[in-house]
Amino acid sequence: MGQIVGAALVSHHPGLMQCEEFRRLQGAGEDSDLIAGYARLRERIELARADVVIVFDTHWFTTGYHLVDAGARYSGMYVSEEMPWYLHGVPYDYRGHPALAFQIEAVSREQGGYNRAISHPGLGRHYPTINLVKQLRFELSDTPVLSVSACQNCDWPHFLKSGEVIGEAIRRSGLRVLLLASGALSHKFNNIDWKPNHPRIFHESNVSRPENVTSDKGAIALMQQGRHAAILERWNDEYRQLPWEAFGAHYLQMLGALGGAACTAQGEVLSDYENARGTGNVHIWFAGAGA
């Protein structure tokens, strides 16, 4: 029987792909703690010994289906459409896992869900996947990576159901699987002419709104306590209204695979809570989440 050997909420913001010198300029002489957090996360991932990684990609917006990328291998040179002036020229070459992708589709069809596998050589990459492939060194370990989209015409229960299907497919697969929810918490950008409140750009006081900081920290505390049901209870009134990146698709699909409201996996915070152009970012690891 397959199992989920770990899960994490992980920041992917493009500023982390800039050179250390520039990051330190933005950090008033200090690097982003999310960089050190990647090293902490790599230690836990190595111990988890995953056969395959599933990335819930908050920039792969789809309509009508939660798509699961069933390609066998991905290689190329990544250029961001959003920020090509510095996120460009990133080479990538890593494996996919078609068998698991099609297993997810099969379970979805059986259960009346909306997960569908897709394999197309011309399908573009997105940096919530690419940045994690690079920062977590999945190319070096030759670990297969399977990306899952955020279907934009969904409500939050649909994302939970998508994750539930993925969890069942993992159980039937015989694989050891790591889940990575790639994205921020609150995701309200600062305006283009915004002036920093703190010289260290990463500092939480530069997140777009004080109420977002308060809410994000409340959600982080609940994750640390394993109180995911409490987060779901507040979803419509709080987290959907902020909103979280991709309306929380990454967290909700991960949580669905871990048991939804019944999940009590406690989060270990592996980085400072930091700003990125107004959004709230953090790395949180859920050890033994699928046990």
CSV table of C-alpha atoms in Angstrom, one decimal, residues 38-252:
chain,number,residue,atom,x,y,z
A,38,TYR,CA,14.8,25.4,2.0
A,39,ALA,CA,17.9,23.8,3.5
A,40,ARG,CA,15.9,22.8,6.5
A,41,LEU,CA,13.2,21.4,4.3
A,42,ARG,CA,15.7,19.4,2.2
A,43,GLU,CA,16.9,17.7,5.4
A,44,ARG,CA,13.3,16.5,6.2
A,45,ILE,CA,12.7,15.5,2.6
A,46,GLU,CA,15.9,13.4,2.5
A,47,LEU,CA,14.7,11.5,5.6
A,48,ALA,CA,11.3,10.9,4.1
A,49,ARG,CA,12.7,8.9,1.2
A,50,ALA,CA,9.9,9.7,-1.2
A,51,ASP,CA,9.5,7.9,-4.5
A,52,VAL,CA,7.7,10.8,-6.1
A,53,VAL,CA,6.8,14.4,-5.3
A,54,ILE,CA,3.4,16.0,-6.0
A,55,VAL,CA,3.4,19.7,-6.3
A,56,PHE,CA,0.2,21.6,-6.1
A,57,ASP,CA,1.0,24.5,-8.4
A,58,THR,CA,-0.8,27.8,-7.7
A,59,HIS,CA,0.1,29.3,-11.1
A,60,TRP,CA,-1.2,26.5,-13.3
A,61,PHE,CA,-4.7,27.8,-13.6
A,62,THR,CA,-7.1,25.5,-15.4
A,63,THR,CA,-10.8,25.5,-16.2
A,64,GLY,CA,-13.1,22.5,-15.9
A,65,TYR,CA,-10.7,20.0,-14.4
A,66,HIS,CA,-8.0,19.7,-11.8
A,67,LEU,CA,-5.3,18.6,-14.2
A,68,VAL,CA,-2.5,16.3,-13.3
A,69,ASP,CA,0.6,16.4,-15.5
A,70,ALA,CA,1.3,13.0,-16.9
A,71,GLY,CA,4.5,13.8,-18.8
A,72,ALA,CA,7.4,11.3,-18.6
A,73,ARG,CA,10.1,14.0,-18.6
A,74,TYR,CA,10.5,17.8,-18.7
A,75,SER,CA,13.4,19.7,-19.9
A,76,GLY,CA,14.0,23.2,-21.2
A,77,MET,CA,14.9,26.7,-20.3
A,78,TYR,CA,12.4,28.5,-18.1
A,79,VAL,CA,11.4,32.1,-18.7
A,80,SER,CA,8.7,33.7,-16.5
A,81,GLU,CA,6.0,35.6,-18.4
A,82,GLU,CA,5.3,37.5,-15.2
A,83,MET,CA,8.9,38.7,-14.3
A,84,PRO,CA,11.2,37.9,-17.3
A,85,TRP,CA,13.6,40.7,-16.5
A,86,TYR,CA,15.1,38.5,-13.8
A,87,LEU,CA,13.4,35.1,-13.7
A,88,HIS,CA,14.8,33.8,-17.0
A,89,GLY,CA,17.4,31.4,-18.3
A,90,VAL,CA,16.6,28.7,-15.7
A,91,PRO,CA,17.5,25.3,-17.1
A,92,TYR,CA,15.4,22.4,-15.9
A,93,ASP,CA,15.5,18.6,-16.6
A,94,TYR,CA,13.5,16.3,-14.3
A,95,ARG,CA,11.3,13.2,-14.5
A,96,GLY,CA,7.5,13.0,-14.2
A,97,HIS,CA,5.5,10.0,-13.1
A,98,PRO,CA,2.8,9.1,-15.7
A,99,ALA,CA,1.6,6.0,-13.9
A,100,LEU,CA,0.6,7.9,-10.8
A,101,ALA,CA,-1.0,10.7,-12.8
A,102,PHE,CA,-3.2,8.2,-14.7
A,103,GLN,CA,-4.0,6.3,-11.4
A,104,ILE,CA,-5.3,9.6,-10.0
A,105,GLU,CA,-7.5,10.1,-13.1
A,106,ALA,CA,-8.8,6.5,-12.8
A,107,VAL,CA,-9.8,7.0,-9.1
A,108,SER,CA,-11.4,10.3,-10.0
A,109,ARG,CA,-13.6,8.8,-12.7
A,110,GLU,CA,-14.5,6.0,-10.3
A,111,GLN,CA,-15.6,8.5,-7.6
A,112,GLY,CA,-17.2,11.1,-9.9
A,113,GLY,CA,-14.5,13.7,-9.4
A,114,TYR,CA,-12.8,16.2,-11.8
A,115,ASN,CA,-9.1,15.1,-11.7
A,116,ARG,CA,-7.8,14.5,-15.2
A,117,ALA,CA,-4.3,13.4,-16.4
A,118,ILE,CA,-2.8,15.3,-19.3
A,119,SER,CA,0.4,14.7,-21.3
A,120,HIS,CA,1.4,17.1,-23.9
A,121,PRO,CA,5.0,17.9,-24.9
A,122,GLY,CA,4.3,21.5,-25.5
A,123,LEU,CA,2.7,22.2,-22.2
A,124,GLY,CA,4.4,25.0,-20.4
A,125,ARG,CA,6.0,25.0,-17.0
A,126,HIS,CA,5.2,27.4,-14.1
A,127,TYR,CA,7.6,28.7,-11.5
A,128,PRO,CA,5.7,27.3,-8.4
A,129,THR,CA,6.9,23.9,-9.7
A,130,ILE,CA,10.2,25.0,-11.3
A,131,ASN,CA,11.4,27.0,-8.3
A,132,LEU,CA,10.9,24.1,-6.0
A,133,VAL,CA,12.5,21.6,-8.4
A,134,LYS,CA,15.6,23.9,-8.3
A,135,GLN,CA,15.6,24.9,-4.6
A,136,LEU,CA,14.9,21.4,-3.3
A,137,ARG,CA,17.2,19.8,-5.8
A,138,PHE,CA,14.9,17.2,-7.2
A,139,GLU,CA,17.0,17.1,-10.4
A,140,LEU,CA,20.1,16.0,-8.5
A,141,SER,CA,18.2,13.3,-6.6
A,142,ASP,CA,16.4,12.3,-9.8
A,143,THR,CA,13.1,12.3,-7.9
A,144,PRO,CA,10.0,12.3,-10.2
A,145,VAL,CA,7.8,15.4,-9.8
A,146,LEU,CA,4.1,15.5,-10.7
A,147,SER,CA,2.4,18.9,-10.9
A,148,VAL,CA,-1.3,19.4,-10.1
A,149,SER,CA,-3.3,22.5,-11.3
A,150,ALA,CA,-5.5,24.9,-9.5
A,151,CYS,CA,-8.9,24.7,-11.3
A,152,GLN,CA,-10.3,28.3,-11.2
A,153,ASN,CA,-14.0,27.5,-11.5
A,154,CYS,CA,-14.1,25.6,-8.2
A,155,ASP,CA,-15.3,26.2,-4.6
A,156,TRP,CA,-13.1,25.1,-1.7
A,157,PRO,CA,-14.9,21.8,-1.2
A,158,HIS,CA,-13.9,20.8,-4.8
A,159,PHE,CA,-10.3,21.3,-3.9
A,160,LEU,CA,-10.7,19.1,-0.8
A,161,LYS,CA,-12.3,16.4,-3.0
A,162,SER,CA,-9.5,16.7,-5.5
A,163,GLY,CA,-7.0,16.0,-2.8
A,164,GLU,CA,-9.1,13.2,-1.4
A,165,VAL,CA,-9.0,11.5,-4.8
A,166,ILE,CA,-5.2,12.0,-4.9
A,167,GLY,CA,-4.8,10.5,-1.4
A,168,GLU,CA,-6.8,7.4,-2.4
A,169,ALA,CA,-4.7,7.0,-5.6
A,170,ILE,CA,-1.5,7.2,-3.5
A,171,ARG,CA,-2.8,4.5,-1.2
A,172,ARG,CA,-3.4,2.2,-4.2
A,173,SER,CA,-0.1,3.0,-5.9
A,174,GLY,CA,2.5,1.3,-3.6
A,175,LEU,CA,4.5,4.5,-3.7
A,176,ARG,CA,6.0,6.7,-1.0
A,177,VAL,CA,4.8,10.2,-1.9
A,178,LEU,CA,5.7,13.7,-0.7
A,179,LEU,CA,3.1,16.5,-1.1
A,180,LEU,CA,4.2,20.1,-1.6
A,181,ALA,CA,1.6,22.9,-1.5
A,182,SER,CA,3.5,25.5,-3.5
A,183,GLY,CA,2.3,29.0,-2.7
A,184,ALA,CA,1.7,31.8,-0.2
A,185,LEU,CA,-1.0,32.4,2.4
A,186,SER,CA,-2.5,35.9,2.0
A,187,HIS,CA,-1.9,37.0,-1.6
A,188,LYS,CA,-2.7,40.7,-1.9
A,189,PHE,CA,0.1,42.6,-3.8
A,190,ASN,CA,1.3,46.0,-2.8
A,191,ASN,CA,0.7,48.7,-5.4
A,192,ILE,CA,3.5,49.4,-7.9
A,193,ASP,CA,4.3,52.7,-6.2
A,194,TRP,CA,4.2,51.3,-2.7
A,195,LYS,CA,7.0,52.5,-0.3
A,196,PRO,CA,8.4,50.0,2.2
A,197,ASN,CA,7.5,50.3,5.8
A,198,HIS,CA,10.7,48.5,6.9
A,199,PRO,CA,14.1,48.7,5.2
A,200,ARG,CA,14.3,44.8,5.2
A,201,ILE,CA,11.9,44.2,2.3
A,202,PHE,CA,11.2,40.6,3.6
A,203,HIS,CA,10.0,42.0,6.9
A,204,GLU,CA,6.4,41.1,7.8
A,205,SER,CA,5.5,44.8,8.3
A,206,ASN,CA,5.8,45.0,4.5
A,207,VAL,CA,2.9,42.6,3.9
A,208,SER,CA,0.1,44.4,2.2
A,209,ARG,CA,-2.3,44.8,5.1
A,210,PRO,CA,-1.9,44.4,8.9
A,211,GLU,CA,-5.1,42.3,9.1
A,212,ASN,CA,-3.5,39.9,6.6
A,213,VAL,CA,-0.5,39.4,8.9
A,214,THR,CA,-2.8,38.8,11.8
A,215,SER,CA,-4.9,36.3,9.9
A,216,ASP,CA,-1.9,34.5,8.4
A,217,LYS,CA,-0.2,34.1,11.8
A,218,GLY,CA,-3.5,32.8,13.2
A,219,ALA,CA,-3.6,30.1,10.4
A,220,ILE,CA,0.1,29.2,11.0
A,221,ALA,CA,-0.7,28.7,14.7
A,222,LEU,CA,-3.6,26.5,13.9
A,223,MET,CA,-1.4,24.4,11.5
A,224,GLN,CA,1.2,24.1,14.3
A,225,GLN,CA,-1.5,22.7,16.6
A,226,GLY,CA,-2.8,20.4,13.8
A,227,ARG,CA,-6.2,22.1,14.0
A,228,HIS,CA,-7.0,22.0,10.2
A,229,ALA,CA,-10.7,21.6,10.9
A,230,ALA,CA,-10.7,25.0,12.5
A,231,ILE,CA,-9.1,26.5,9.4
A,232,LEU,CA,-11.9,25.0,7.3
A,233,GLU,CA,-14.5,26.3,9.6
A,234,ARG,CA,-13.2,29.8,9.0
A,235,TRP,CA,-12.6,29.4,5.3
A,236,ASN,CA,-15.6,31.3,3.8
A,237,ASP,CA,-15.6,34.1,6.3
A,238,GLU,CA,-11.8,34.7,6.6
A,239,TYR,CA,-9.3,32.9,4.3
A,240,ARG,CA,-11.5,33.1,1.2
A,241,GLN,CA,-12.0,36.8,1.7
A,242,LEU,CA,-8.3,37.8,2.1
A,243,PRO,CA,-7.7,35.7,-0.2
A,244,TRP,CA,-4.9,33.1,0.0
A,245,GLU,CA,-3.0,32.4,-3.2
A,246,ALA,CA,-5.1,30.6,-5.8
A,247,PHE,CA,-7.9,30.8,-3.2
A,248,GLY,CA,-6.0,28.3,-1.1
A,249,ALA,CA,-6.1,25.5,-3.8
A,250,HIS,CA,-2.6,24.3,-2.8
A,251,TYR,CA,-3.3,23.9,0.9
A,252,LEU,CA,-6.8,22.5,0.4
